[in-house]
Amino acid sequence: MAQPLSQNPSARYRFSLPRVIVYALSLIVMALFGLGLLVKPETAGWSALLAPLFLLLISGIALLILLRQLKFFGQDVVVIGPEGILDRRLSARPLPWDQILAAEIKKASLTKTLVVVKSDNKTVDLDFILLNAAPHNAFQVIQAHLAKG
């Protein structure tokens, strides 16, 4: 079971099972497509091998990353509480509020990312694509904490 950050955290986000299943299945389909191209290439030569090998490599890497993240399945992955923001996929300790300047939602068609700007002007990307919430939910909670000072 996940270690609680505090007695009353502001927000907790976990992996969404349907999102994880769709993501994993799409990676498997992409890998099988690449494998199929390898087994029965349309043309001969090295160029015919590059596309399927690339598909297999990319889908394999993405699947390994997914499996690494799934060790937190059933636990709170992102926790926003009095101590700060914790993304267990990135750190074991929360980023304290006094080190956070701002937050913004990354604008792109398929991304679900919240960008946290630290006091040293470095950024931390919180990826919500496989979690049970959209980044705007977390953004509102973070803005409320930052407004308190």
PDB file of C-alpha atoms in Angstrom:
ATOM      1  CA  MET A   1       0.000   0.000   0.000  1.00  0.00           C
ATOM      2  CA  ALA A   2       1.166   3.559  -0.729  1.00  0.00           C
ATOM      3  CA  GLN A   3       2.715   5.609   2.023  1.00  0.00           C
ATOM      4  CA  PRO A   4       0.453   8.609   2.704  1.00  0.00           C
ATOM      5  CA  LEU A   5       2.005  12.050   2.324  1.00  0.00           C
ATOM      6  CA  SER A   6      -0.250  13.518   4.980  1.00  0.00           C
ATOM      7  CA  GLN A   7      -3.561  12.907   6.673  1.00  0.00           C
ATOM      8  CA  ASN A   8      -5.523  15.137   4.255  1.00  0.00           C
ATOM      9  CA  PRO A   9      -3.881  15.343   0.828  1.00  0.00           C
ATOM     10  CA  SER A  10      -5.404  17.715  -1.685  1.00  0.00           C
ATOM     11  CA  ALA A  11      -5.417  15.283  -4.604  1.00  0.00           C
ATOM     12  CA  ARG A  12      -4.374  11.703  -5.405  1.00  0.00           C
ATOM     13  CA  TYR A  13      -4.180  10.194  -8.875  1.00  0.00           C
ATOM     14  CA  ARG A  14      -3.770   6.535  -9.867  1.00  0.00           C
ATOM     15  CA  PHE A  15      -3.364   4.660 -13.121  1.00  0.00           C
ATOM     16  CA  SER A  16      -6.566   4.233 -15.123  1.00  0.00           C
ATOM     17  CA  LEU A  17      -6.975   0.554 -16.026  1.00  0.00           C
ATOM     18  CA  PRO A  18      -8.846   1.224 -19.324  1.00  0.00           C
ATOM     19  CA  ARG A  19      -6.188   3.726 -20.444  1.00  0.00           C
ATOM     20  CA  VAL A  20      -3.358   1.342 -19.574  1.00  0.00           C
ATOM     21  CA  ILE A  21      -5.051  -1.524 -21.469  1.00  0.00           C
ATOM     22  CA  VAL A  22      -5.617   0.591 -24.600  1.00  0.00           C
ATOM     23  CA  TYR A  23      -2.041   1.885 -24.482  1.00  0.00           C
ATOM     24  CA  ALA A  24      -0.554  -1.594 -23.998  1.00  0.00           C
ATOM     25  CA  LEU A  25      -2.698  -3.107 -26.759  1.00  0.00           C
ATOM     26  CA  SER A  26      -1.695  -0.360 -29.191  1.00  0.00           C
ATOM     27  CA  LEU A  27       1.978  -1.048 -28.440  1.00  0.00           C
ATOM     28  CA  ILE A  28       1.465  -4.777 -28.966  1.00  0.00           C
ATOM     29  CA  VAL A  29      -0.342  -4.179 -32.279  1.00  0.00           C
ATOM     30  CA  MET A  30       2.468  -1.873 -33.416  1.00  0.00           C
ATOM     31  CA  ALA A  31       5.075  -4.496 -32.490  1.00  0.00           C
ATOM     32  CA  LEU A  32       3.134  -7.258 -34.267  1.00  0.00           C
ATOM     33  CA  PHE A  33       2.811  -5.072 -37.360  1.00  0.00           C
ATOM     34  CA  GLY A  34       6.578  -4.504 -37.338  1.00  0.00           C
ATOM     35  CA  LEU A  35       7.180  -8.219 -36.847  1.00  0.00           C
ATOM     36  CA  GLY A  36       4.822  -8.993 -39.729  1.00  0.00           C
ATOM     37  CA  LEU A  37       6.756  -6.658 -41.986  1.00  0.00           C
ATOM     38  CA  LEU A  38       9.972  -8.391 -40.987  1.00  0.00           C
ATOM     39  CA  VAL A  39       8.618 -11.864 -41.692  1.00  0.00           C
ATOM     40  CA  LYS A  40       7.139 -10.953 -45.061  1.00  0.00           C
ATOM     41  CA  PRO A  41       8.753  -7.791 -46.435  1.00  0.00           C
ATOM     42  CA  GLU A  42       7.147  -6.115 -49.448  1.00  0.00           C
ATOM     43  CA  THR A  43      10.530  -5.320 -51.010  1.00  0.00           C
ATOM     44  CA  ALA A  44      13.996  -6.772 -50.731  1.00  0.00           C
ATOM     45  CA  GLY A  45      17.033  -5.095 -49.259  1.00  0.00           C
ATOM     46  CA  TRP A  46      18.067  -3.210 -46.147  1.00  0.00           C
ATOM     47  CA  SER A  47      15.510  -0.454 -46.651  1.00  0.00           C
ATOM     48  CA  ALA A  48      12.725  -3.021 -46.281  1.00  0.00           C
ATOM     49  CA  LEU A  49      14.111  -3.983 -42.861  1.00  0.00           C
ATOM     50  CA  LEU A  50      14.517  -0.483 -41.445  1.00  0.00           C
ATOM     51  CA  ALA A  51      10.828   0.372 -40.965  1.00  0.00           C
ATOM     52  CA  PRO A  52       9.867  -2.879 -39.202  1.00  0.00           C
ATOM     53  CA  LEU A  53      12.995  -2.822 -37.039  1.00  0.00           C
ATOM     54  CA  PHE A  54      12.225   0.770 -36.103  1.00  0.00           C
ATOM     55  CA  LEU A  55       8.624  -0.171 -35.191  1.00  0.00           C
ATOM     56  CA  LEU A  56       9.830  -3.078 -33.080  1.00  0.00           C
ATOM     57  CA  LEU A  57      12.465  -0.968 -31.349  1.00  0.00           C
ATOM     58  CA  ILE A  58      10.132   1.938 -30.529  1.00  0.00           C
ATOM     59  CA  SER A  59       7.233  -0.266 -29.405  1.00  0.00           C
ATOM     60  CA  GLY A  60       9.601  -2.411 -27.331  1.00  0.00           C
ATOM     61  CA  ILE A  61      11.095   0.604 -25.571  1.00  0.00           C
ATOM     62  CA  ALA A  62       7.637   2.076 -24.915  1.00  0.00           C
ATOM     63  CA  LEU A  63       6.415  -1.258 -23.539  1.00  0.00           C
ATOM     64  CA  LEU A  64       9.430  -1.479 -21.201  1.00  0.00           C
ATOM     65  CA  ILE A  65       8.754   2.051 -19.958  1.00  0.00           C
ATOM     66  CA  LEU A  66       5.100   1.140 -19.381  1.00  0.00           C
ATOM     67  CA  LEU A  67       6.050  -2.005 -17.444  1.00  0.00           C
ATOM     68  CA  ARG A  68       8.480   0.007 -15.295  1.00  0.00           C
ATOM     69  CA  GLN A  69       5.729   2.505 -14.425  1.00  0.00           C
ATOM     70  CA  LEU A  70       3.180  -0.197 -13.654  1.00  0.00           C
ATOM     71  CA  LYS A  71       5.032  -1.152 -10.475  1.00  0.00           C
ATOM     72  CA  PHE A  72       2.941   1.670  -8.977  1.00  0.00           C
ATOM     73  CA  PHE A  73      -0.362   0.231 -10.242  1.00  0.00           C
ATOM     74  CA  GLY A  74      -2.949   0.243  -7.452  1.00  0.00           C
ATOM     75  CA  GLN A  75      -1.042   2.965  -5.596  1.00  0.00           C
ATOM     76  CA  ASP A  76      -1.305   6.725  -5.655  1.00  0.00           C
ATOM     77  CA  VAL A  77       1.042   7.748  -8.462  1.00  0.00           C
ATOM     78  CA  VAL A  78       0.739  11.536  -8.245  1.00  0.00           C
ATOM     79  CA  VAL A  79      -0.068  13.094  -4.869  1.00  0.00           C
ATOM     80  CA  ILE A  80      -0.567  16.805  -4.302  1.00  0.00           C
ATOM     81  CA  GLY A  81      -0.602  17.608  -0.611  1.00  0.00           C
ATOM     82  CA  PRO A  82       0.588  19.992   2.082  1.00  0.00           C
ATOM     83  CA  GLU A  83       4.203  18.854   1.656  1.00  0.00           C
ATOM     84  CA  GLY A  84       4.254  19.471  -2.099  1.00  0.00           C
ATOM     85  CA  ILE A  85       3.866  17.484  -5.298  1.00  0.00           C
ATOM     86  CA  LEU A  86       4.951  13.868  -5.525  1.00  0.00           C
ATOM     87  CA  ASP A  87       5.099  11.842  -8.737  1.00  0.00           C
ATOM     88  CA  ARG A  88       6.271   8.403  -7.638  1.00  0.00           C
ATOM     89  CA  ARG A  89       7.431   7.643 -11.187  1.00  0.00           C
ATOM     90  CA  LEU A  90       9.992  10.456 -10.879  1.00  0.00           C
ATOM     91  CA  SER A  91      10.939  10.698  -7.204  1.00  0.00           C
ATOM     92  CA  ALA A  92      10.457   9.107  -3.808  1.00  0.00           C
ATOM     93  CA  ARG A  93      10.086  12.499  -2.103  1.00  0.00           C
ATOM     94  CA  PRO A  94       7.671  15.335  -2.835  1.00  0.00           C
ATOM     95  CA  LEU A  95       8.793  18.564  -4.470  1.00  0.00           C
ATOM     96  CA  PRO A  96       8.193  21.126  -1.672  1.00  0.00           C
ATOM     97  CA  TRP A  97       5.912  24.105  -2.298  1.00  0.00           C
ATOM     98  CA  ASP A  98       8.715  26.589  -1.584  1.00  0.00           C
ATOM     99  CA  GLN A  99      10.557  25.187  -4.630  1.00  0.00           C
ATOM    100  CA  ILE A 100       7.565  25.573  -6.976  1.00  0.00           C
ATOM    101  CA  LEU A 101       7.047  28.841  -8.879  1.00  0.00           C
ATOM    102  CA  ALA A 102       4.217  27.961 -11.241  1.00  0.00           C
ATOM    103  CA  ALA A 103       2.379  25.283 -13.154  1.00  0.00           C
ATOM    104  CA  GLU A 104       1.017  25.186 -16.670  1.00  0.00           C
ATOM    105  CA  ILE A 105      -0.760  22.707 -18.876  1.00  0.00           C
ATOM    106  CA  LYS A 106       1.241  21.652 -21.928  1.00  0.00           C
ATOM    107  CA  LYS A 107      -0.821  22.466 -25.004  1.00  0.00           C
ATOM    108  CA  ALA A 108      -0.708  19.684 -27.585  1.00  0.00           C
ATOM    109  CA  SER A 109      -3.369  17.568 -29.223  1.00  0.00           C
ATOM    110  CA  LEU A 110      -2.722  14.205 -27.566  1.00  0.00           C
ATOM    111  CA  THR A 111      -0.681  15.097 -24.507  1.00  0.00           C
ATOM    112  CA  LYS A 112      -1.990  15.173 -20.978  1.00  0.00           C
ATOM    113  CA  THR A 113       0.938  16.846 -19.291  1.00  0.00           C
ATOM    114  CA  LEU A 114       1.241  19.351 -16.491  1.00  0.00           C
ATOM    115  CA  VAL A 115       4.508  21.302 -16.386  1.00  0.00           C
ATOM    116  CA  VAL A 116       5.709  22.416 -12.948  1.00  0.00           C
ATOM    117  CA  VAL A 117       8.232  25.266 -12.936  1.00  0.00           C
ATOM    118  CA  LYS A 118      10.703  25.023 -10.065  1.00  0.00           C
ATOM    119  CA  SER A 119      12.418  27.950  -8.320  1.00  0.00           C
ATOM    120  CA  ASP A 120      15.651  27.208 -10.242  1.00  0.00           C
ATOM    121  CA  ASN A 121      13.610  27.641 -13.486  1.00  0.00           C
ATOM    122  CA  LYS A 122      13.922  23.944 -14.321  1.00  0.00           C
ATOM    123  CA  THR A 123      10.711  22.141 -15.179  1.00  0.00           C
ATOM    124  CA  VAL A 124       9.168  18.848 -14.163  1.00  0.00           C
ATOM    125  CA  ASP A 125       6.647  17.219 -16.512  1.00  0.00           C
ATOM    126  CA  LEU A 126       3.800  15.320 -14.838  1.00  0.00           C
ATOM    127  CA  ASP A 127       2.318  12.965 -17.428  1.00  0.00           C
ATOM    128  CA  PHE A 128      -1.390  12.262 -16.922  1.00  0.00           C
ATOM    129  CA  ILE A 129      -2.057  10.232 -20.093  1.00  0.00           C
ATOM    130  CA  LEU A 130      -2.387   6.937 -18.184  1.00  0.00           C
ATOM    131  CA  LEU A 131      -3.803   8.386 -14.960  1.00  0.00           C
ATOM    132  CA  ASN A 132      -7.415   8.643 -13.789  1.00  0.00           C
ATOM    133  CA  ALA A 133      -7.612  12.427 -14.201  1.00  0.00           C
ATOM    134  CA  ALA A 134      -6.864  15.210 -16.618  1.00  0.00           C
ATOM    135  CA  PRO A 135      -4.035  17.666 -15.907  1.00  0.00           C
ATOM    136  CA  HIS A 136      -6.462  20.559 -15.426  1.00  0.00           C
ATOM    137  CA  ASN A 137      -7.745  18.873 -12.224  1.00  0.00           C
ATOM    138  CA  ALA A 138      -4.241  18.839 -10.746  1.00  0.00           C
ATOM    139  CA  PHE A 139      -3.575  22.320 -12.123  1.00  0.00           C
ATOM    140  CA  GLN A 140      -6.483  23.744 -10.106  1.00  0.00           C
ATOM    141  CA  VAL A 141      -5.243  22.088  -6.902  1.00  0.00           C
ATOM    142  CA  ILE A 142      -1.690  23.354  -7.494  1.00  0.00           C
ATOM    143  CA  GLN A 143      -2.946  26.884  -8.216  1.00  0.00           C
ATOM    144  CA  ALA A 144      -4.905  26.837  -4.940  1.00  0.00           C
ATOM    145  CA  HIS A 145      -1.757  25.831  -3.024  1.00  0.00           C
ATOM    146  CA  LEU A 146       0.365  28.477  -4.769  1.00  0.00           C
ATOM    147  CA  ALA A 147      -2.246  31.165  -4.094  1.00  0.00           C
ATOM    148  CA  LYS A 148      -1.991  30.442  -0.354  1.00  0.00           C
ATOM    149  CA  GLY A 149       1.685  31.320  -0.553  1.00  0.00           C
TER     150      GLY A 149
END
